[in-house]
Coordinates of C-alpha atoms in Angstrom, one line a residue:
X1 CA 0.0 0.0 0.0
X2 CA 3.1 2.4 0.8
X3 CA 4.8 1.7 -2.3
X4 CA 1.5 2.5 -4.2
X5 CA 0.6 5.8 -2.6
X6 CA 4.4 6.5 -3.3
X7 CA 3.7 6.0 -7.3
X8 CA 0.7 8.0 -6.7
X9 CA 2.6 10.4 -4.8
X10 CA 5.4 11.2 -7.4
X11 CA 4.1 11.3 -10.7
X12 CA 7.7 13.5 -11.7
X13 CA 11.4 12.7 -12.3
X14 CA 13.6 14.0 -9.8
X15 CA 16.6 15.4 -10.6
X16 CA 19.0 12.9 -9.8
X17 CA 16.6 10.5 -12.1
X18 CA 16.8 13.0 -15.0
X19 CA 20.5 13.7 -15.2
X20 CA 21.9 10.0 -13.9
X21 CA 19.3 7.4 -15.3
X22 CA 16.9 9.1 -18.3
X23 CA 18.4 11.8 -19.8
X24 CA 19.4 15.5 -19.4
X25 CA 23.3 16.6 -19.3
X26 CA 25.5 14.3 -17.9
X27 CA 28.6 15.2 -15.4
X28 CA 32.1 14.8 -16.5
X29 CA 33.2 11.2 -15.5
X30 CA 34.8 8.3 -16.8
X31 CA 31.9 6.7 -17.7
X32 CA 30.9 9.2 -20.0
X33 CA 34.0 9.1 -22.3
X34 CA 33.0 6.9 -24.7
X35 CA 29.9 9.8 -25.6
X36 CA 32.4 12.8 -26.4
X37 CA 34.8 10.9 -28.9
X38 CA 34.8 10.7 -32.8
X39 CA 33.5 7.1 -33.5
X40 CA 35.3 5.6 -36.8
X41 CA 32.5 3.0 -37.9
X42 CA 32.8 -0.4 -38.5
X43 CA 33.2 -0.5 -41.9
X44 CA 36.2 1.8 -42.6
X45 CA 39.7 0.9 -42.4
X46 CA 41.9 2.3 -39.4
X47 CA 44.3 3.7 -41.1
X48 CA 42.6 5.5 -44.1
X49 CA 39.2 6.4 -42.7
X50 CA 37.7 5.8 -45.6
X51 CA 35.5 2.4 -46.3
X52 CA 37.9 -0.9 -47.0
X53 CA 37.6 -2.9 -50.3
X54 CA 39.7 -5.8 -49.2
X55 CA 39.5 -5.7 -45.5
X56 CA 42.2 -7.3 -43.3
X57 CA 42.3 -7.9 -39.4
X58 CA 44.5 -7.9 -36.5
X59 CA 44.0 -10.0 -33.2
X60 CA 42.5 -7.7 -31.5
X61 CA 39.5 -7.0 -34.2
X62 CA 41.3 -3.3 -35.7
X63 CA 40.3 -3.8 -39.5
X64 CA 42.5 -2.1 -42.9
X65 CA 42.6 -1.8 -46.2
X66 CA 44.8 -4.3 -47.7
X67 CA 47.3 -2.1 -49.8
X68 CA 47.6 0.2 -46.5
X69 CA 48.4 -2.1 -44.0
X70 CA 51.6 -3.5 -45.9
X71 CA 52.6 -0.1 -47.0
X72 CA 52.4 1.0 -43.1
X73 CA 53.8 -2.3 -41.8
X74 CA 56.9 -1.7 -44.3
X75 CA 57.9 1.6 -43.4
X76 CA 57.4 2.0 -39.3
X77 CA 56.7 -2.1 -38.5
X78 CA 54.4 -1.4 -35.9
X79 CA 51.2 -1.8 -35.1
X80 CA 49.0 2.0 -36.6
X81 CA 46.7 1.4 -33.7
X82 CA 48.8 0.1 -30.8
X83 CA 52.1 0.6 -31.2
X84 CA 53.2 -2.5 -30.7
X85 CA 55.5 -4.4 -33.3
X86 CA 53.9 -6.3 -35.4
X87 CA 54.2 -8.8 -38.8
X88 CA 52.3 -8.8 -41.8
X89 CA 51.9 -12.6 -41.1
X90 CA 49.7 -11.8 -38.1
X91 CA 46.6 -10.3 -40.5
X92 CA 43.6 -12.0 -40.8
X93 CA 41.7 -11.9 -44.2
X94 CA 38.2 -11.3 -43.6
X95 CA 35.3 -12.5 -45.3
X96 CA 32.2 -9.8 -45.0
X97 CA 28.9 -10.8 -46.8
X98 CA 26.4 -8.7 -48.4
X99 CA 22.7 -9.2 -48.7
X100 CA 20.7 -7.7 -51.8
X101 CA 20.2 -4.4 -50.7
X102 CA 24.2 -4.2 -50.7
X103 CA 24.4 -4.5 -46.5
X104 CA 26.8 -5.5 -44.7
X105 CA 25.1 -9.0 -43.2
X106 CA 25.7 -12.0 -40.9
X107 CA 25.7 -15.2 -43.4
X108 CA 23.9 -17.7 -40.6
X109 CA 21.1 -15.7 -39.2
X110 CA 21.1 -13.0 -42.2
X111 CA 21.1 -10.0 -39.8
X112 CA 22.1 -6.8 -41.3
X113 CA 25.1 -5.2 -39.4
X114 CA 24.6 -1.8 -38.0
X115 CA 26.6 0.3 -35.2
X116 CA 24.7 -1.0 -32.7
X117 CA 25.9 -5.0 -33.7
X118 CA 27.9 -7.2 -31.9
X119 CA 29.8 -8.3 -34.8
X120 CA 32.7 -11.1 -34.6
X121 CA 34.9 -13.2 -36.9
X122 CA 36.8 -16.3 -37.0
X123 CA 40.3 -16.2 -37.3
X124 CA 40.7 -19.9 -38.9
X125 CA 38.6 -18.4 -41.9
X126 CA 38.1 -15.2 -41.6
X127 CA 34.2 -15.3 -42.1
X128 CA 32.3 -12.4 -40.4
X129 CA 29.0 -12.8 -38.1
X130 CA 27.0 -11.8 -36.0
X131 CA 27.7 -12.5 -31.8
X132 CA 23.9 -14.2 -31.5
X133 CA 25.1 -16.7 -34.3
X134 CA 28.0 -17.5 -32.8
X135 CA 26.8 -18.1 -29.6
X136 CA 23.6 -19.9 -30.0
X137 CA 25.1 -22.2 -32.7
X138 CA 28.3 -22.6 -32.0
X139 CA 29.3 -22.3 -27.8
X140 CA 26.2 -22.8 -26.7
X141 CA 26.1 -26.4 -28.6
X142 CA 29.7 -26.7 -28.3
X143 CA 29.9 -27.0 -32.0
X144 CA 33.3 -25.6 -33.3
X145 CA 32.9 -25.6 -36.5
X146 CA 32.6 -22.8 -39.3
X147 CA 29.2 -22.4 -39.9
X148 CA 29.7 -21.6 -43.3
X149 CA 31.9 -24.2 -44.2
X150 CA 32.7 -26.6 -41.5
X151 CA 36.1 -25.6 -40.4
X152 CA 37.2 -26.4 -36.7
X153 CA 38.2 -23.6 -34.4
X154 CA 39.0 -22.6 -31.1
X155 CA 37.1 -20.3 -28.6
X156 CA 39.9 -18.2 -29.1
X157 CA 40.2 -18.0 -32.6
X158 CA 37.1 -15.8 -32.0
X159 CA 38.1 -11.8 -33.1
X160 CA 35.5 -9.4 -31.8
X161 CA 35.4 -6.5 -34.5
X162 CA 32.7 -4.5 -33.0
X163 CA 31.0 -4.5 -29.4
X164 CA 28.4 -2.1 -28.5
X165 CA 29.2 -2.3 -24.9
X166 CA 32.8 -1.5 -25.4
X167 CA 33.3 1.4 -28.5
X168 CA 36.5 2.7 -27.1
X169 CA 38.5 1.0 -29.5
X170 CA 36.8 3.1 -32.4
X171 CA 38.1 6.5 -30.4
X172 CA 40.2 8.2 -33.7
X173 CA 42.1 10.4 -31.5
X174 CA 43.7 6.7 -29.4
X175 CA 45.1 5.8 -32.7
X176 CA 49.0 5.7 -32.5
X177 CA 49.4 6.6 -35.8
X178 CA 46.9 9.9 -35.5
X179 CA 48.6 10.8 -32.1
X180 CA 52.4 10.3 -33.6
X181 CA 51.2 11.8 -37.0
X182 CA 52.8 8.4 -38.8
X183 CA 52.0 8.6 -42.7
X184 CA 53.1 6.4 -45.2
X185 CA 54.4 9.2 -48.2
X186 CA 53.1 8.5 -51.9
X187 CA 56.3 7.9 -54.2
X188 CA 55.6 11.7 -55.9
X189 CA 55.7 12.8 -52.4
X190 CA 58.9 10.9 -51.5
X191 CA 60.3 12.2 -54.7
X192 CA 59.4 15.8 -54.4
X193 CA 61.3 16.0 -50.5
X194 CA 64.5 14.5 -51.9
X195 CA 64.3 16.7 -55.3
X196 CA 61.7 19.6 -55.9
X197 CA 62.5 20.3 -59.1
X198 CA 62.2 17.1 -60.5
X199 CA 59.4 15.3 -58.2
X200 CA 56.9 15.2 -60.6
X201 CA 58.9 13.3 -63.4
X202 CA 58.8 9.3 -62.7
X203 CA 61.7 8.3 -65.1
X204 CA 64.3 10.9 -66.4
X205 CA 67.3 10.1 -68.4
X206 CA 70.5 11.7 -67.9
X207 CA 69.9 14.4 -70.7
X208 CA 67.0 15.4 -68.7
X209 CA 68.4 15.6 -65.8
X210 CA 71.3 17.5 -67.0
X211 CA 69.1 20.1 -68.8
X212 CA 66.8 20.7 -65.5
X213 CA 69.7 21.1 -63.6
X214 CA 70.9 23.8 -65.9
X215 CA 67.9 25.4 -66.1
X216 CA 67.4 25.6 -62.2
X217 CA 71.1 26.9 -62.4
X218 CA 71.1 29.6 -65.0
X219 CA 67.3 30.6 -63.9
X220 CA 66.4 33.9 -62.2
X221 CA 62.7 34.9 -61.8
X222 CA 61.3 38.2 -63.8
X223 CA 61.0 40.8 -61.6
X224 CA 57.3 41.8 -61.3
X225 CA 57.5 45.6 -61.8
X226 CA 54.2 47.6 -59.9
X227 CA 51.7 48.3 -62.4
X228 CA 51.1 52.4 -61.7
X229 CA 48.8 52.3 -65.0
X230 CA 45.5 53.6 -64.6
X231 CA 42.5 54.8 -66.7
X232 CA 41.6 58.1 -66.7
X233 CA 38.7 59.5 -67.5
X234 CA 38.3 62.1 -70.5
X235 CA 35.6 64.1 -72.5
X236 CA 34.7 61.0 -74.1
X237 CA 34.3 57.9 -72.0
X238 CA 33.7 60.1 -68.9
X239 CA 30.2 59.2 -67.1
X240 CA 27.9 61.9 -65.1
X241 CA 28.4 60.0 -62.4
X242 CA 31.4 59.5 -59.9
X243 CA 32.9 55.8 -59.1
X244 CA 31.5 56.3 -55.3
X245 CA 35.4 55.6 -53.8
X246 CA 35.2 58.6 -51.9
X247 CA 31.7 57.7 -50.3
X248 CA 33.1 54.2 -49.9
X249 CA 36.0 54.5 -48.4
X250 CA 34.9 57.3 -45.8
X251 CA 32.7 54.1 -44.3
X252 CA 34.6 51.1 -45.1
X253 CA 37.6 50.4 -42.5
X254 CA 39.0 48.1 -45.5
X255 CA 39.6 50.7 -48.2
X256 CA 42.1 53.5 -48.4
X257 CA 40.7 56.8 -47.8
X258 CA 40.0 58.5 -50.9
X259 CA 39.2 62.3 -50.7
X260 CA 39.1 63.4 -54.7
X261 CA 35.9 62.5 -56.5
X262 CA 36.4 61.1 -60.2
X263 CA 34.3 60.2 -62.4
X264 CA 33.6 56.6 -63.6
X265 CA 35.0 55.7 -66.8
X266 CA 32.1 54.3 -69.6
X267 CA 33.4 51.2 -71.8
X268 CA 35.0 51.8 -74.4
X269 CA 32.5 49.8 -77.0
X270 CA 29.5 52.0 -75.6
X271 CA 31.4 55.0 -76.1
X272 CA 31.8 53.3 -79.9
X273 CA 28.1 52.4 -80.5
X274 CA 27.6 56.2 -79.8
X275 CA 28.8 57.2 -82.9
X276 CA 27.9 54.5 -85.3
X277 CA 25.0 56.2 -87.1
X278 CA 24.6 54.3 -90.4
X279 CA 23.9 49.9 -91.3
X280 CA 26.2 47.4 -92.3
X281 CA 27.0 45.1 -95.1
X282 CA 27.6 41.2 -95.1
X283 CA 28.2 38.5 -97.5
X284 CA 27.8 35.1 -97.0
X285 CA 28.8 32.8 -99.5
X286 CA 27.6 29.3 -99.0
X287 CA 27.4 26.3 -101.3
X288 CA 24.3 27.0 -102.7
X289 CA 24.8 30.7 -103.4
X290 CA 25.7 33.8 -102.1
X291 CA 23.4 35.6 -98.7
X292 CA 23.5 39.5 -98.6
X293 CA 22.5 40.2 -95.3
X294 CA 21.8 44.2 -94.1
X295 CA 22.8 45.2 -90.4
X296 CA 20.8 47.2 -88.3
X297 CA 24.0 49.0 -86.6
X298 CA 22.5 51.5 -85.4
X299 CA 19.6 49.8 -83.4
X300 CA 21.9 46.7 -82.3
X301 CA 25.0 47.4 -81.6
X302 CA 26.1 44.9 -79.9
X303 CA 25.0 42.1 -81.7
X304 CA 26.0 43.7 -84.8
X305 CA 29.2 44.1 -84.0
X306 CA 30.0 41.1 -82.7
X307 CA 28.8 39.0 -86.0
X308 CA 30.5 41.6 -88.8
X309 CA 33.7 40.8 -86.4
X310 CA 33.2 37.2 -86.4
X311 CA 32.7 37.4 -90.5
X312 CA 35.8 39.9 -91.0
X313 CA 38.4 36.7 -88.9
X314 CA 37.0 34.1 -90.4
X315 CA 34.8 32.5 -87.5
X316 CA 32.0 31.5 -89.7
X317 CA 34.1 30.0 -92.7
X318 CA 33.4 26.4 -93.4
X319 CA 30.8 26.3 -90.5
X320 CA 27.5 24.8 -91.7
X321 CA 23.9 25.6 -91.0
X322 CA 22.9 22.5 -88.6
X323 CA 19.5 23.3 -88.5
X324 CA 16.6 23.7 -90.9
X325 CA 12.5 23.4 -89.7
X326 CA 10.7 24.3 -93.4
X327 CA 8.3 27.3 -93.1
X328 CA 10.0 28.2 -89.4
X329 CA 13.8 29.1 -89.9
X330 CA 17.5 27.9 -90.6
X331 CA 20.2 28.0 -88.1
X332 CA 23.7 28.1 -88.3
X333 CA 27.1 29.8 -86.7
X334 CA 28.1 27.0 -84.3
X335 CA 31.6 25.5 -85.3
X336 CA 31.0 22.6 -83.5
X337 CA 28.2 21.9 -86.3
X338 CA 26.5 20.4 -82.8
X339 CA 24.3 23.2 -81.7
X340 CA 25.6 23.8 -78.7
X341 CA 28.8 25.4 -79.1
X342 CA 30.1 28.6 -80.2
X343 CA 31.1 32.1 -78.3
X344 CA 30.9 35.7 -78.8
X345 CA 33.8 37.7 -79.8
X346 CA 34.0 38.9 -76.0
X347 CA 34.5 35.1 -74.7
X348 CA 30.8 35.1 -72.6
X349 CA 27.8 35.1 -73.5
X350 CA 26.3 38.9 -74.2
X351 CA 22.5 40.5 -73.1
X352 CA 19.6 40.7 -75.6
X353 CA 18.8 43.9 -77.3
X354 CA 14.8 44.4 -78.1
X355 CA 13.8 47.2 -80.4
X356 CA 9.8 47.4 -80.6
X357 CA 10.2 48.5 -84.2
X358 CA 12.2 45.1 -85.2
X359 CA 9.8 42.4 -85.4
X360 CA 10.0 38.8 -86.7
X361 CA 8.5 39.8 -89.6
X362 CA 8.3 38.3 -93.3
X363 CA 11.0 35.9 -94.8
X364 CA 14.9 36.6 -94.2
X365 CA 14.9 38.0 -90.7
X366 CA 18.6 37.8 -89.4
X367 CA 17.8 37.2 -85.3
X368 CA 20.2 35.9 -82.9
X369 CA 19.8 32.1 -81.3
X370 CA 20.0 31.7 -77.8
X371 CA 19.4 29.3 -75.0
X372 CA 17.6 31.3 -72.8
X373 CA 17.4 35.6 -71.7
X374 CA 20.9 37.0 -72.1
X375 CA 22.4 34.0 -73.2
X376 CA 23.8 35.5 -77.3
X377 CA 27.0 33.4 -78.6
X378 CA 27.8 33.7 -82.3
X379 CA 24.7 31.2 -83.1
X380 CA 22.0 33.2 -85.0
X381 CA 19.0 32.1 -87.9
X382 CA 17.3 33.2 -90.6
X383 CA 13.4 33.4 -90.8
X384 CA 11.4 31.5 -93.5
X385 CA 8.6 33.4 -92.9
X386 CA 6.7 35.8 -90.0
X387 CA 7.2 34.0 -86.8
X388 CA 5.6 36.6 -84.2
X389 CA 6.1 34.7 -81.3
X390 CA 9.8 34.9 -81.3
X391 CA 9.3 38.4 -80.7
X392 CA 10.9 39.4 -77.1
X393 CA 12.9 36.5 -76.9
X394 CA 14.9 36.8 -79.9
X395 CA 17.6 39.7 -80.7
X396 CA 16.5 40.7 -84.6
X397 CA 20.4 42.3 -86.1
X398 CA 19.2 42.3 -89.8
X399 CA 17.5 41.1 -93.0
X400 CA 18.0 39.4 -95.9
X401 CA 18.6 42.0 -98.6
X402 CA 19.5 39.9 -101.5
X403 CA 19.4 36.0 -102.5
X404 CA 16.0 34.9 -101.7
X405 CA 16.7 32.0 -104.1
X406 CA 19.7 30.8 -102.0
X407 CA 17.5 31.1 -99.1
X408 CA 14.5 28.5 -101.4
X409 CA 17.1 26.0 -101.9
X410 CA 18.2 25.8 -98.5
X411 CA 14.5 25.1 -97.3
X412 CA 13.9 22.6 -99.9
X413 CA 16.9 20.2 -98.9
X414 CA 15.3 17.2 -96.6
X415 CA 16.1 17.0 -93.0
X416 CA 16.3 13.8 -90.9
X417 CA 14.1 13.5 -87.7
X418 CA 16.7 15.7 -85.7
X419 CA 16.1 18.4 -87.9
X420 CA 19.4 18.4 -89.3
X421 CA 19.7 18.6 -92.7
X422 CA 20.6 15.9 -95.3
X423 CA 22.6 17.8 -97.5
X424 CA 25.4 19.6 -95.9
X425 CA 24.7 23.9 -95.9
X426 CA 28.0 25.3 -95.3
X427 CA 29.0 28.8 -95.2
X428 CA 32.0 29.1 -97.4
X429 CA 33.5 32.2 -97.0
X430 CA 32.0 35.9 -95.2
X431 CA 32.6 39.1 -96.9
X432 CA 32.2 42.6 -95.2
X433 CA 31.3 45.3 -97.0
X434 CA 30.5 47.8 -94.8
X435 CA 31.4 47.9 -91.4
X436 CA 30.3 50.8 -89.1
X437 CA 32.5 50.5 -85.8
X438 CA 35.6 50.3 -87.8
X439 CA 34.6 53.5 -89.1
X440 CA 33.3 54.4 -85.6
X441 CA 36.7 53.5 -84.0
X442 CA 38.4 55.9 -86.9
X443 CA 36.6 59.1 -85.7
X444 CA 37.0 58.2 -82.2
X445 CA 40.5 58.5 -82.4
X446 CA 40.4 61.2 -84.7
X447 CA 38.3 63.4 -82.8
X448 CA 40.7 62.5 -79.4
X449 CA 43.7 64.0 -81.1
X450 CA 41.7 66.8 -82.1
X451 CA 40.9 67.2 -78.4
X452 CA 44.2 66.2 -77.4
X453 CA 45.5 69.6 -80.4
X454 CA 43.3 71.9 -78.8
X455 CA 44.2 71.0 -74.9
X456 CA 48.1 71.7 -76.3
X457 CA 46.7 75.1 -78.1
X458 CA 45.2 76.0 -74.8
X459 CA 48.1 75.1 -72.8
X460 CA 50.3 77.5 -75.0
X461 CA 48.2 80.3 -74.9
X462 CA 47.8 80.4 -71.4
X463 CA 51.3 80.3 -71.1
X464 CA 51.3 83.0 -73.2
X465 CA 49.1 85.8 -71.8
X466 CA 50.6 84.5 -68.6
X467 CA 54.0 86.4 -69.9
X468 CA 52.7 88.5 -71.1
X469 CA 51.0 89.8 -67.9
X470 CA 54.4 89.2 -66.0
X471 CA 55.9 92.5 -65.1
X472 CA 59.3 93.8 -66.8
X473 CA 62.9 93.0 -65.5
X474 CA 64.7 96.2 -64.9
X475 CA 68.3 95.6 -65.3
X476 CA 69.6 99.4 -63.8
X477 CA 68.0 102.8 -63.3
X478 CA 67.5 105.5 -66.0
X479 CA 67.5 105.2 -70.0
X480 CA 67.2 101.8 -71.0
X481 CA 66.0 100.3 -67.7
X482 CA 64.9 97.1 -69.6
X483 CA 67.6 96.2 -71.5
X484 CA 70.0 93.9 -70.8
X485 CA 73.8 95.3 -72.4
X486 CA 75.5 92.1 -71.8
X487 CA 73.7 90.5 -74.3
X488 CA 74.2 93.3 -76.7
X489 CA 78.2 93.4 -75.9
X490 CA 78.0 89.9 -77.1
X491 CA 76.4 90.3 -80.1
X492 CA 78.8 93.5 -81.0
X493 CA 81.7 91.0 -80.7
X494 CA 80.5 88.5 -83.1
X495 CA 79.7 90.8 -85.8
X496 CA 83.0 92.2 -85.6
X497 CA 84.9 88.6 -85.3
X498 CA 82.9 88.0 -88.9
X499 CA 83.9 90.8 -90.1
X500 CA 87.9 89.8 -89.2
X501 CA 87.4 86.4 -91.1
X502 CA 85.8 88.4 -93.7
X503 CA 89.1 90.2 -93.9
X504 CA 91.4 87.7 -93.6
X505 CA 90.3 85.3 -96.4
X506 CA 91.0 87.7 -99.2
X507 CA 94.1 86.2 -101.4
X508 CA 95.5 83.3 -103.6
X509 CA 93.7 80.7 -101.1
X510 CA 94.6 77.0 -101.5
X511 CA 94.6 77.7 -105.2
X512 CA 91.8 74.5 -105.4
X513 CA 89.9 77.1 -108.5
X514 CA 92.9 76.9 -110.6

């Protein structure tokens, strides 16, 4: 009755229940240890952390990877988890069987190892199983024999590899090879301590060798001078707005302080596209005829420019059109031929440029192919005929000005179920006829050295009314204040030194007219 109205009574954990028996923080002891440490799990080899292939065992259940267990054993001869001496001979080959959902299992009562099993092997033949196999079958009926395949063993031929009630063994930081920082070195390793110049060359012959020793002689490392080049901004590519280092830098601990505003410098090729006013020109002569092709410049700049550069180096010669959908479009520009190659002239891919008066409109639209918003390269099509829903997804650069009957014979060739066509379109060579930025770039520079003449004109002119408003030097008091006589002594003397020589080279001479 007591014990009842106790129950009744205390219908709460205490605290020593909570922190000692059910739960809650527990105090720093010894028994605790084994919660705190890094637990390798069964499955992984000792010495490389990383799951074993060919697993191999010591006596005392510490498992390895083949390959790594030799290397160790031949370089230090101890054991990596011990420290004790040991022989290769003393390994035990293990024999871990997997079930069908590739698990780690015990082979006699097909329970699937976990971190919570009690898993033990047998030395005589290295098969792996479970603790509940071995000692219901085997030491409980005092049958020592394999029970796999019937080999005799000992009781203690029995390796435990993993016990749940003792995990100290799988503590990372106990290993003696962690704790003495033992590694085994790679042979590129080994070869780069005793030589670093040659430790990434397996086999050299003595030619070699004499020529790297040479060159690690005779060489002496350019020295990097400090890059004091710096873009300034002028009438041209300077923007109405500053580059915001002084703002910056007055709340940024990271930065220099910066206390003289300047203004941020435009690229140069939108300084360009301002002055190109006029289209451009192309020729594209494939193998079915020639494709004149007029560029809208001066609405698309970008795009423009960057297919009348690819046609002026050669980018699109010998590249075929790998596309071709009849009454929709043919594309081409890839050099890959695959459809999913080719760059722009800047190396990235460049942003779209949509002009509500350019529409996909009628036959022999010239519109840029893309894989998505922003996305231009060199790939571009031609239009068979109106296709309005391209419109705002599409960049249009251009028509088709002249050979509409190139453009028939290139819809009319078959195409296999790829749309690819059967008979090869390939774009010969590109002419350019006309090309706008060049011209652009021409005036650019022109109309910089005019800026750069007139800078130099106002220089010297300022220079010049600034002598002029300097006072007068007086050299002495009275007449001729301001002038200086030493200068005209001087010249006195050399008239009359001419006139001496004058004098002096009347006669006979050398005789040299006779």
């Amino acid at each position: 009755l007591a014990s009842h109205f106790n129950h009744i009574l205390y219908r709460y954990l205490t605290y020593t229940e909570w922190s000692e028996l059910y739960g809650g923080k527990k105090t720093e002891s010894l028994e605790n240890d084994h919660v705190k440490f890094k637990r390798l799990p069964f499955e992984h080899c000792c010495i490389t952390m990383a799951p074993f292939e060919m697993p191999y065992s010591d006596t005392q259940g510490n498992v390895f990877e083949y390959e790594a267990i030799l290397n160790f054993l031949k370089t230090f001869k101890i054991n990596p988890i011990t420290g004790q001496k040991m022989d290769s001979k003393a390994l035990v080959k293990l024999n871990f069987h997997k079930n069908a959902t590739d698990e780690y299992h015990c082979p006699a009562l097909f329970k699937p190892f976990s971190k919570n099993s009690h898993i033990v092997a047998v030395a005589v033949t290295g098969n792996v199983y479970c603790w509940e196999a071995i000692d219901q079958l085997n030491i409980k009926t005092k049958n020592w024999k394999d029970l796999v395949d019937d080999t005799p063993f000992q009781r203690k031929d029995i390796i435990t590899i993993q016990d749940p009630q003792h995990l100290e063994k799988f503590d990372i930081s106990t290993f003696h090879h962690i704790r003495k920082n033992l590694r085994v070195l790679s042979e590129e390793e080994q070869l780069e301590r005793k030589d670093p110049a040659s430790g990434r060359i397996k086999t050299m012959n003595l030619e070699t060798k004499e020529t790297l020793a040479q060159l690690q002689k005779d060489y002496q490392p350019a020295e990097e001078e400090a890059t004091t080049s710096k873009r300034t901004a002028d009438k041209f590519n300077a923007a109405h707005y500053s580059t915001g280092a002084v703002a910056a830098s007055f709340t940024s601990t990271a930065m220099v302080p910066v206390s003289q505003i300047e203004a941020a410098i435009i690229d140069d090729d939108l300084v360009k596209y301002e002055r190109v006013k006029k289209k451009g020109y192309v020729r594209l002569n494939t193998n079915f005829g020639p494709l004149n092709l007029e560029l809208f410049c001066d609405q698309t700049p970008r795009a423009c420019d960057n297919f009348i550069k690819h046609c002026a180096n050669g980018y699109y010669n010998n590249v075929m059109f790998h596309r071709s959908i009849r009454n929709f479009i043919v594309q081409g520009g890839d050099p890959t031929g695959s459809g999913a190659g080719g760059e722009s002239i800047w190396g990235t891919k460049f942003e779209d440029e949509f002009k509500p008066n350019l529409t996909h409109t009628g036959r022999g639209v010239l519109s840029m192919a893309n894989s998505g918003p922003n996305t231009n390269g060199s790939q571009f099509f031609i239009t068979y005929r109106s296709c309005k829903h391209l419109d705002g997804k599409h960049t249009i650069f251009g028509k088709l000005v002249g050979g509409l009957e190139t453009l028939q014979k290139m819809e009319n060739i078959e195409v296999d179920n790829k749309d690819r066509p059967i008979e090869d379109i390939v774009i010969e060579t590109s002419q350019v006829f006309v090309n706008p930025f060049a011209e652009a770039i021409e005036q650019l520079a022109k109309e910089r050295e005019e800026e750069a003449a007139s800078k130099e004109e106002t220089v010297k002119k300022a220079e010049q009314q600034k002598r002029m408003k300097e006072p007068l030097k007086v050299y002495r008091d009275g007449v001729g204040k301001y002038l200086k006589l030493q200068m005209a002594a001087k010249k006195t003397e050399m008239d009359a030194s001419a006139v001496k020589k004058k004098k002096l080279g009347s006669g006979f001479g050398d005789f040299s007219s006779w």
